[in-house]
Coordinates of C-alpha atoms and ligand atoms in Angstrom, one line a residue:
X699 CA -5.2 17.3 19.8
X700 CA -2.4 17.1 17.4
X701 CA -1.5 13.6 16.2
X702 CA 2.0 12.6 17.9
X703 CA 2.3 8.9 17.2
X704 CA 1.2 6.4 14.7
X705 CA 1.7 2.6 14.5
X706 CA 1.3 0.8 11.3
X707 CA 0.8 -2.9 11.5
X708 CA 2.0 -4.5 8.1
X709 CA 4.5 -3.3 5.8
X710 CA 3.2 -4.2 2.4
X711 CA 2.4 -1.4 -0.3
X712 CA -0.5 -0.1 1.8
X713 CA 1.5 0.2 5.1
X714 CA 4.5 1.5 3.3
X715 CA 2.3 4.3 1.4
X716 CA 0.8 5.4 4.7
X717 CA 4.2 5.9 6.3
X718 CA 5.5 7.7 3.2
X719 CA 2.4 9.8 2.9
X720 CA 2.4 10.9 6.6
X721 CA 5.9 12.1 6.3
X722 CA 5.4 13.8 2.9
X723 CA 2.3 15.6 4.2
X724 CA 4.4 17.0 7.2
X725 CA 3.7 14.5 10.0
X726 CA 6.8 14.9 12.4
X727 CA 5.7 12.6 15.2
X728 CA 6.7 9.1 16.0
X729 CA 6.1 6.6 13.2
X730 CA 6.5 2.8 13.6
X731 CA 6.1 0.2 10.8
X732 CA 5.7 -3.4 12.3
X733 CA 6.2 -6.4 9.9
X734 CA 7.5 -9.8 10.5
X735 CA 9.2 -9.6 7.1
X736 CA 11.2 -6.7 7.9
X737 CA 12.0 -3.9 5.3
X738 CA 8.8 -3.5 3.0
X739 CA 9.1 -5.1 -0.6
X740 CA 7.0 -5.0 -3.6
X741 CA 4.8 -8.1 -4.3
X742 CA 3.9 -8.0 -8.0
X743 CA 7.5 -9.1 -9.0
X744 CA 7.2 -12.3 -7.0
X745 CA 5.3 -13.9 -9.9
X746 CA 7.2 -12.0 -12.7
X747 CA 10.9 -10.7 -12.6
X748 CA 11.7 -11.9 -9.1
X749 CA 10.6 -15.4 -9.9
X750 CA 12.5 -15.4 -13.1
X751 CA 15.6 -14.3 -11.3
X752 CA 15.9 -10.9 -13.2
X753 CA 15.2 -8.9 -10.2
X754 CA 17.1 -9.4 -7.0
X755 CA 15.9 -9.2 -3.2
X756 CA 17.3 -5.7 -3.0
X757 CA 15.8 -4.6 -6.2
X758 CA 12.1 -5.5 -5.1
X759 CA 12.5 -3.5 -1.9
X760 CA 10.0 -0.4 -1.8
X761 CA 13.0 1.6 -0.1
X762 CA 16.2 1.0 1.4
X763 CA 17.2 1.3 5.1
X764 CA 18.6 4.8 4.6
X765 CA 15.3 6.0 3.4
X766 CA 13.5 4.9 6.4
X767 CA 16.2 6.3 8.7
X768 CA 16.2 9.7 7.0
X769 CA 12.6 10.0 7.5
X770 CA 12.6 8.7 11.1
X771 CA 10.4 5.8 10.2
X772 CA 11.2 3.0 12.6
X773 CA 10.8 -0.5 11.0
X774 CA 10.2 -3.1 13.5
X775 CA 10.6 -6.8 12.8
X776 CA 7.8 -8.4 14.5
X777 CA 4.1 -9.6 14.3
X778 CA 1.2 -7.7 15.9
X779 CA -0.6 -10.3 18.0
X780 CA -3.3 -8.3 19.7
X781 CA -4.7 -4.7 20.0
X782 CA -6.2 -2.8 22.9
X783 CA -8.0 -0.2 20.8
X784 CA -9.2 2.2 23.6
X785 CA -5.5 2.5 24.8
X786 CA -4.1 2.4 21.3
X787 CA -1.9 -0.5 22.1
X788 CA -0.3 -3.0 20.0
X789 CA 0.9 -6.2 21.6
X790 CA 3.6 -8.0 19.6
X791 CA 4.0 -11.7 19.5
X792 CA 7.2 -11.5 21.4
X793 CA 5.6 -9.9 24.3
X794 CA 6.6 -6.3 23.4
X795 CA 3.9 -3.7 24.0
X796 CA 3.7 -0.3 22.0
X797 CA 1.3 2.5 22.2
X798 CA 0.2 5.3 19.8
X799 CA -2.4 7.9 19.1
X800 CA -3.6 5.9 16.1
X801 CA -3.0 2.3 14.6
X802 CA -3.2 1.6 10.9
X803 CA -4.0 -2.0 10.2
X804 CA -2.2 -2.9 6.8
X805 CA -2.0 -6.7 7.1
X806 CA -2.9 -7.5 3.6
X807 CA -4.2 -10.8 2.7
X808 CA -3.1 -14.5 2.7
X809 CA -3.3 -17.0 0.0
X810 CA -6.6 -18.9 0.0
X811 CA -6.3 -22.5 0.9
X812 CA -7.6 -25.2 -1.3
X813 CA -10.2 -27.2 0.6
X814 CA -9.6 -30.7 -0.5
X815 CA -7.6 -33.6 1.2
X816 CA -3.8 -33.3 0.8
X817 CA -3.8 -29.5 0.2
X818 CA -2.1 -28.9 3.5
X819 CA 1.0 -31.1 2.5
X820 CA 4.2 -29.2 3.0
X821 CA 5.0 -29.6 -0.7
X822 CA 2.0 -28.0 -1.7
X823 CA 3.0 -24.4 -2.6
X824 CA 1.5 -21.0 -2.6
X825 CA 2.8 -17.5 -3.6
X826 CA 1.9 -14.6 -1.5
X827 CA 5.3 -13.6 0.0
X828 CA 9.1 -13.5 -0.8
X829 CA 9.6 -16.9 1.1
X830 CA 6.9 -18.4 -1.1
X831 CA 8.5 -17.2 -4.1
X832 CA 12.1 -18.3 -3.1
X833 CA 10.5 -21.8 -2.2
X834 CA 9.0 -22.0 -5.7
X835 CA 12.0 -20.7 -7.4
X836 CA 13.9 -23.6 -5.8
X837 CA 11.9 -26.3 -7.6
X838 CA 11.6 -24.6 -11.0
X839 CA 14.2 -26.0 -13.4
X840 CA 14.0 -27.3 -16.8
X841 CA 11.8 -30.3 -17.2
X842 CA 10.2 -30.0 -13.9
X843 CA 6.5 -30.7 -13.8
X844 CA 4.5 -28.0 -12.0
X845 CA 0.8 -28.3 -11.7
X846 CA -0.9 -24.9 -11.0
X847 CA -4.5 -24.8 -9.5
X848 CA -6.2 -21.5 -10.4
X849 CA -5.6 -19.7 -13.6
X850 CA -6.5 -16.2 -12.4
X851 CA -3.8 -13.4 -12.3
X852 CA -1.2 -15.0 -10.1
X853 CA -1.8 -18.6 -11.5
X854 CA -1.4 -17.4 -15.1
X855 CA 1.5 -15.1 -14.3
X856 CA 3.3 -18.1 -12.5
X857 CA 2.4 -20.4 -15.2
X858 CA 4.2 -18.0 -17.8
X859 CA 7.3 -17.4 -15.7
X860 CA 7.5 -21.4 -14.9
X861 CA 7.3 -22.0 -18.6
X862 CA 10.0 -19.5 -19.5
X863 CA 12.2 -21.4 -16.8
X864 CA 11.8 -24.5 -18.7
X865 CA 9.1 -26.3 -16.5
X866 CA 6.4 -28.5 -18.0
X867 CA 3.2 -26.7 -16.8
X868 CA -0.2 -27.9 -16.4
X869 CA -2.9 -25.2 -15.6
X870 CA -6.1 -26.3 -14.0
X871 CA -9.2 -24.1 -13.4
X872 CA -12.7 -24.9 -12.8
X873 CA -13.9 -22.0 -15.0
X874 CA -13.2 -21.6 -18.8
X875 CA -12.2 -18.9 -19.4
X876 CA -11.2 -17.5 -16.0
X877 CA -10.8 -13.7 -15.5
X878 CA -14.0 -12.7 -17.0
X879 CA -15.1 -10.3 -14.2
X880 CA -11.6 -8.5 -14.6
X881 CA -11.3 -8.2 -18.4
X882 CA -14.5 -9.3 -20.0
X883 CA -15.2 -12.7 -21.8
X884 CA -13.6 -11.7 -25.2
X885 CA -10.1 -10.8 -23.8
X886 CA -10.3 -13.5 -21.2
X887 CA -10.6 -16.1 -23.9
X888 CA -7.7 -14.6 -25.9
X889 CA -5.6 -14.5 -22.7
X890 CA -6.4 -18.1 -21.6
X891 CA -5.9 -19.5 -25.2
X892 CA -2.3 -18.2 -25.0
X893 CA -1.4 -20.8 -22.4
X894 CA -2.0 -23.6 -24.8
X895 CA -0.6 -21.8 -27.7
X896 CA 2.7 -21.4 -25.7
X897 CA 2.8 -25.0 -24.6
X898 CA 1.1 -25.1 -21.3
X899 CA -1.4 -28.0 -20.8
X900 CA -4.7 -26.4 -19.8
X901 CA -7.5 -28.4 -17.9
X902 CA -11.0 -27.4 -17.0
X903 CA -11.7 -29.1 -13.7
X904 CA -12.3 -29.2 -10.0
X905 CA -9.5 -30.4 -7.8
X906 CA -10.6 -33.3 -5.6
X907 CA -7.5 -34.4 -3.6
X908 CA -3.7 -34.2 -3.7
X909 CA -1.5 -37.2 -2.9
X910 CA 2.1 -37.6 -2.9
X911 CA 4.2 -40.8 -3.3
X912 CA 7.9 -40.2 -3.2
X913 CA 8.5 -37.1 -5.3
X914 CA 5.5 -37.4 -7.3
X915 CA 2.2 -35.5 -6.6
X916 CA -1.0 -36.6 -8.0
X917 CA -3.7 -34.1 -8.3
X918 CA -7.0 -35.7 -8.7
X919 CA -9.8 -33.9 -10.4
X920 CA -13.6 -34.3 -9.6
X921 CA -14.3 -35.8 -13.1
X922 CA -11.8 -38.7 -12.5
X923 CA -8.9 -37.2 -14.5
X924 CA -5.6 -36.7 -12.6
X925 CA -2.4 -34.6 -13.2
X926 CA 1.0 -36.0 -12.0
X927 CA 3.6 -33.3 -11.2
X928 CA 6.7 -32.8 -9.2
X929 CA 5.2 -29.7 -7.5
X930 CA 1.8 -28.3 -7.0
X931 CA 1.1 -24.6 -6.7
X932 CA -2.3 -23.2 -5.5
X933 CA -3.3 -19.9 -6.8
X934 CA -7.0 -19.5 -6.0
X935 CA -7.2 -16.0 -4.6
X936 CA -6.7 -14.6 -1.2
X937 CA -8.5 -13.9 2.2
X938 CA -8.1 -10.7 4.0
X939 CA -6.0 -10.8 7.2
X940 CA -8.5 -9.6 9.7
X941 CA -7.5 -11.7 12.7
X942 CA -6.3 -8.7 14.7
X943 CA -9.4 -6.7 13.9
X944 CA -11.7 -9.5 14.8
X945 CA -10.2 -10.2 18.0
X946 CA -10.4 -6.4 18.9
X947 CA -14.1 -6.3 18.1
X948 CA -13.9 -4.1 15.0
X949 CA -16.5 -4.6 12.5
X950 CA -15.3 -6.9 9.8
X951 CA -17.0 -8.6 6.7
X952 CA -14.5 -10.3 4.3
X953 CA -12.3 -7.4 5.2
X954 CA -12.0 -4.8 8.1
X955 CA -14.7 -2.4 7.4
X956 CA -13.8 1.1 7.0
X957 CA -15.3 4.4 5.8
X958 CA -14.1 6.7 3.1
X959 CA -11.5 8.0 5.4
X960 CA -10.0 4.4 6.1
X961 CA -11.6 4.7 9.5
X962 CA -12.6 1.4 11.1
X963 CA -15.5 1.1 13.5
X964 CA -13.0 2.2 16.3
X965 CA -11.8 5.8 16.2
X966 CA -8.3 5.1 16.9
X967 CA -7.9 2.5 14.4
X968 CA -7.6 2.8 10.5
X969 CA -7.2 0.1 8.0
X970 CA -5.8 0.2 4.4
X971 CA -4.9 -2.2 1.4
X972 CA -6.1 -5.8 0.8
X973 CA -7.3 -6.1 4.3
X974 CA -9.9 -3.2 4.1
X975 CA -13.2 -3.0 2.6
X976 CA -15.4 0.1 2.3
X977 CA -18.7 0.4 4.0
X978 CA -20.6 3.3 2.7
X979 CA -22.6 5.6 5.0
X980 CA -25.9 3.7 4.0
X981 CA -24.4 0.4 4.9
X982 CA -23.5 -0.9 1.3
X983 CA -20.4 -3.0 1.3
X984 CA -18.2 -2.2 -1.7
X985 CA -16.1 -5.2 -3.3
X986 CA -12.9 -5.5 -1.6
X987 CA -10.1 -4.6 -4.0
X988 CA -6.7 -6.7 -4.2
X989 CA -4.5 -4.6 -6.4
X990 CA -1.3 -2.7 -6.0
X991 CA -2.6 0.7 -6.8
X992 CA -5.6 0.3 -4.6
X993 CA -3.2 -0.6 -1.8
X994 CA -1.0 2.6 -2.3
X995 CA -4.1 4.7 -2.7
X996 CA -5.7 3.7 0.4
X997 CA -2.3 4.4 2.2
X998 CA -2.3 7.8 0.7
X999 CA -6.0 8.4 1.8
X1000 CA -5.2 7.2 5.2
X1001 CA -2.2 9.7 5.4
X1002 CA -4.4 12.6 4.6
X1003 CA -7.2 11.4 6.8
X1004 CA -5.0 10.9 10.0
X1005 CA -3.6 14.4 9.4
X1006 CA -7.2 15.9 9.0
X1007 CA -6.3 17.0 5.5
X1008 CA -8.6 16.9 2.4
X1009 CA -8.9 13.4 1.0
X1010 CA -7.5 12.8 -2.6
X1011 CA -9.7 11.6 -5.3
X1012 CA -8.0 8.6 -6.9
X1013 CA -10.6 7.9 -9.6
X1014 CA -11.5 4.6 -11.2
X1015 CA -9.5 1.5 -9.9
X1016 CA -6.7 0.3 -12.2
X1017 CA -4.6 -3.0 -12.2
X1018 CA -2.0 -4.7 -14.4
X1019 CA -0.8 -8.2 -15.0
X1020 CA 2.0 -9.6 -17.4
X1021 CA 1.9 -13.1 -19.0
X1022 CA 3.7 -14.6 -22.0
X1023 CA 5.3 -11.5 -23.0
X1024 CA 2.1 -9.3 -22.9
X1025 CA 0.9 -6.7 -20.7
X1026 CA -2.7 -6.6 -19.5
X1027 CA -4.4 -3.4 -17.9
X1028 CA -7.8 -2.9 -16.7
X1029 CA -9.5 0.2 -15.4
X1030 CA -13.0 0.7 -13.7
X1031 CA -15.4 -2.3 -13.9
X1032 CA -15.8 -5.0 -16.4
X1033 CA -18.2 -6.9 -14.4
X1034 CA -21.9 -6.1 -14.5
X1035 CA -24.6 -5.3 -16.9
X1036 CA -24.4 -3.1 -20.0
X1037 CA -22.9 -3.2 -23.5
X1038 CA -19.5 -4.5 -24.3
X1039 CA -17.6 -2.9 -27.2
X1040 CA -14.4 -4.7 -28.7
X1041 CA -11.6 -2.9 -30.4
X1042 CA -9.3 -5.2 -32.6
X1043 CA -5.8 -5.0 -33.5
X1044 CA -4.2 -7.2 -36.3
X1045 CA -7.5 -9.3 -36.3
X1046 CA -7.3 -10.0 -32.5
X1047 CA -9.5 -8.5 -29.8
X1048 CA -7.2 -5.9 -28.1
X1049 CA -9.4 -3.9 -26.0
X1050 CA -12.8 -4.3 -24.4
X1051 CA -15.1 -1.4 -23.2
X1052 CA -18.1 -1.7 -20.8
X1053 CA -20.8 0.9 -21.3
X1054 CA -23.6 1.3 -18.8
X1055 CA -27.4 1.6 -19.7
X1056 CA -26.8 5.2 -20.4
X1057 CA -24.0 4.6 -22.6
X1058 CA -21.3 5.9 -20.1
X1059 CA -17.9 4.1 -20.1
X1060 CA -17.7 2.1 -16.9
X1061 CA -14.7 -0.2 -17.5
X1062 CA -12.0 -1.0 -20.1
X1063 CA -9.4 -3.6 -20.3
X1064 CA -6.7 -4.0 -22.9
X1065 CA -3.9 -6.2 -24.1
X1066 CA -0.6 -4.2 -24.7
X1067 CA -3.0 -1.2 -24.6
X1068 CA -1.5 1.3 -21.9
X1069 CA -2.5 4.4 -23.8
X1070 CA -5.9 2.9 -24.5
X1071 CA -6.5 2.2 -20.8
X1072 CA -5.2 5.5 -19.8
X1073 CA -7.6 7.5 -22.0
X1074 CA -10.4 5.2 -20.8
X1075 CA -9.5 6.1 -17.2
X1076 CA -9.9 9.7 -18.0
X1077 CA -13.2 9.2 -19.9
X1078 CA -14.4 7.2 -16.9
X1079 CA -13.4 9.8 -14.2
X1080 CA -14.6 12.7 -16.2
X1081 CA -17.8 11.2 -17.4
X1082 CA -17.1 12.1 -21.1
X1083 CA -19.7 10.9 -23.4
X1084 CA -18.3 8.4 -25.9
X1085 CA -19.6 7.0 -29.3
X1086 CA -19.3 3.1 -29.2
X1087 CA -18.7 3.0 -32.9
X1088 CA -15.6 5.0 -32.2
X1089 CA -14.5 2.9 -29.3
X1090 CA -14.6 0.0 -31.6
X1091 CA -12.8 1.7 -34.5
X1092 CA -9.0 1.1 -34.1
X1093 CA -8.3 4.1 -36.4
X1094 CA -9.6 6.2 -33.8
X1095 CA -7.1 7.5 -31.2
X1096 CA -8.8 7.0 -28.0
X1097 CA -6.8 9.9 -26.5
X1098 CA -8.6 12.3 -28.7
X1099 CA -12.0 10.9 -27.2
X1100 CA -10.7 11.6 -23.8
X1101 CA -10.1 15.3 -24.4
Ligands
FAD2489 C1 2.6 -12.7 -6.5 C2 1.9 -11.5 -6.5 C3 1.8 -10.7 -7.7 C4 1.0 -9.6 -7.8 N1 0.8 -9.0 -9.0 C5 0.1 -7.8 -9.0 C6 0.1 -7.1 -10.4 O1 0.7 -7.5 -11.4 N2 -0.8 -6.1 -10.5 C7 -1.5 -5.6 -9.4 O2 -2.3 -4.7 -9.3 N3 -1.4 -6.3 -8.1 C8 -0.7 -7.5 -8.1 N4 -0.6 -8.1 -6.8 C9 -1.5 -7.6 -5.6 C10 -0.8 -6.6 -4.8 O3 0.5 -7.0 -4.7 C11 -1.5 -6.6 -3.6 O4 -2.8 -6.0 -3.8 C12 -0.7 -5.6 -2.5 O5 0.5 -6.2 -2.2 C13 -1.5 -5.3 -1.2 O6 -0.8 -4.5 -0.3 P1 -0.9 -4.5 1.3 O7 -0.1 -3.8 1.8 O8 -2.4 -4.4 1.4 O9 -0.9 -6.2 1.6 P2 0.6 -7.0 1.5 O10 1.2 -6.7 0.3 O11 0.0 -8.6 1.6 O12 1.2 -6.6 2.9 C14 0.8 -7.0 4.1 C15 2.0 -7.1 5.2 O13 1.4 -7.1 6.3 C16 2.3 -8.0 7.0 N5 1.4 -8.6 8.3 C17 0.3 -9.5 8.2 N6 0.0 -9.6 9.4 C18 0.6 -9.0 10.1 C19 0.7 -8.8 11.7 N7 -0.2 -9.3 12.4 N8 1.5 -7.9 12.1 C20 2.5 -7.1 11.4 N9 2.6 -7.3 10.0 C21 1.7 -8.2 9.5 C22 2.6 -9.1 6.0 O14 3.8 -9.8 6.5 C23 2.9 -8.3 4.7 O15 4.2 -7.8 4.6 C24 0.1 -9.2 -6.7 C25 0.2 -9.9 -5.5 C26 1.0 -11.0 -5.4 C27 1.1 -11.8 -4.0

């Protein structure tokens, strides 16, 4: 039976990409996108240009109202509260009930809460959505003391933006250096060192409690040290939004479990983006990805799968991050066994390559090295054999090795 209607719950990059893909692949049926935040917008700028004030609310929209109207994609402001999977029904928080042939869960993830006394204080901030960014932006002014818990991607980006806005930033992380699984130890060290070089106070420690007296927050660390700040931001990762799936009885395990078609354990329901996690046919659970391109790609896959078309091959996963004026990119996986080769530029580690036991390139990360990462991606995807000595030699153009 031809597909006549699709409801997408969640209008982040993954939900948006699913809708866009369905239309660009010729789906003419009814298409509804539900999100409490209204028109889809892009999240990466929230810790970068939007926080800095160099991009506006309109400039971070993934598309304007006209775009949705022209494509007959109905954007409903609302929150999906429950599903009736067999009937293809989505119940909204406000009591409305919608039905479609297929439902796509694109509910993303929520900021992980810090599990210490005081972390639920209203003045303890997080950064996942536009309202969070607006709240943070309101407190960031020259001289304000900001303590950030977590120096991973979002913590580090926010520290960099806050510093640029004149804040006095203290960055606390239990691990030194953070980000090793994403970029490898050598680049992680260089990136983490940049914070102190730019004037951020960096502490290695485990938060134990947050108290507030008047306007002043006291972030106590387990070793007895304390950080005093006007505001505290917690950036310690995310948890997938699986609530709808759990209550509907779908299989979940740190994510809504899907196959390579983005199909959940119920035939009428698909899941995409940060909320979804792939379970292979043999039961192996893949690591859940939490990056922008992955969200977009899973939406593209879901669009193809819903229409019964051939699935695209997206190749090795890729992410980027920006801090202190440098651009970081990673492709494939830097985590795991194998040999790591470092390429230097002007005496500093600029790229890291991870090779598996057979000498195949598995992952690459680079600082201000977009060409390098693009070439590495090609090498990984095509399984092109590479010589570690050439990877390490900055005089060798990696694009030549990727041919
Ligand atoms: C501040 C920040 C900076 C980032 N920077 C980068 C970066 O530099 N590079 C990179 O690769 N990645 C980055 N990311 C990660 C990237 O943005 C995410 O991987 C991507 O947004 C995931 O898209 P998604 O659609 O799966 O989820 P989300 O973007 O989280 O969207 C989910 C949507 O679902 C909605 N929703 C939730 N529950 C319901 C419900 N019950 N009913 C209806 N709607 C619901 C939410 O309101 C939300 O709009 C960043 C993320 C953040 C927060």
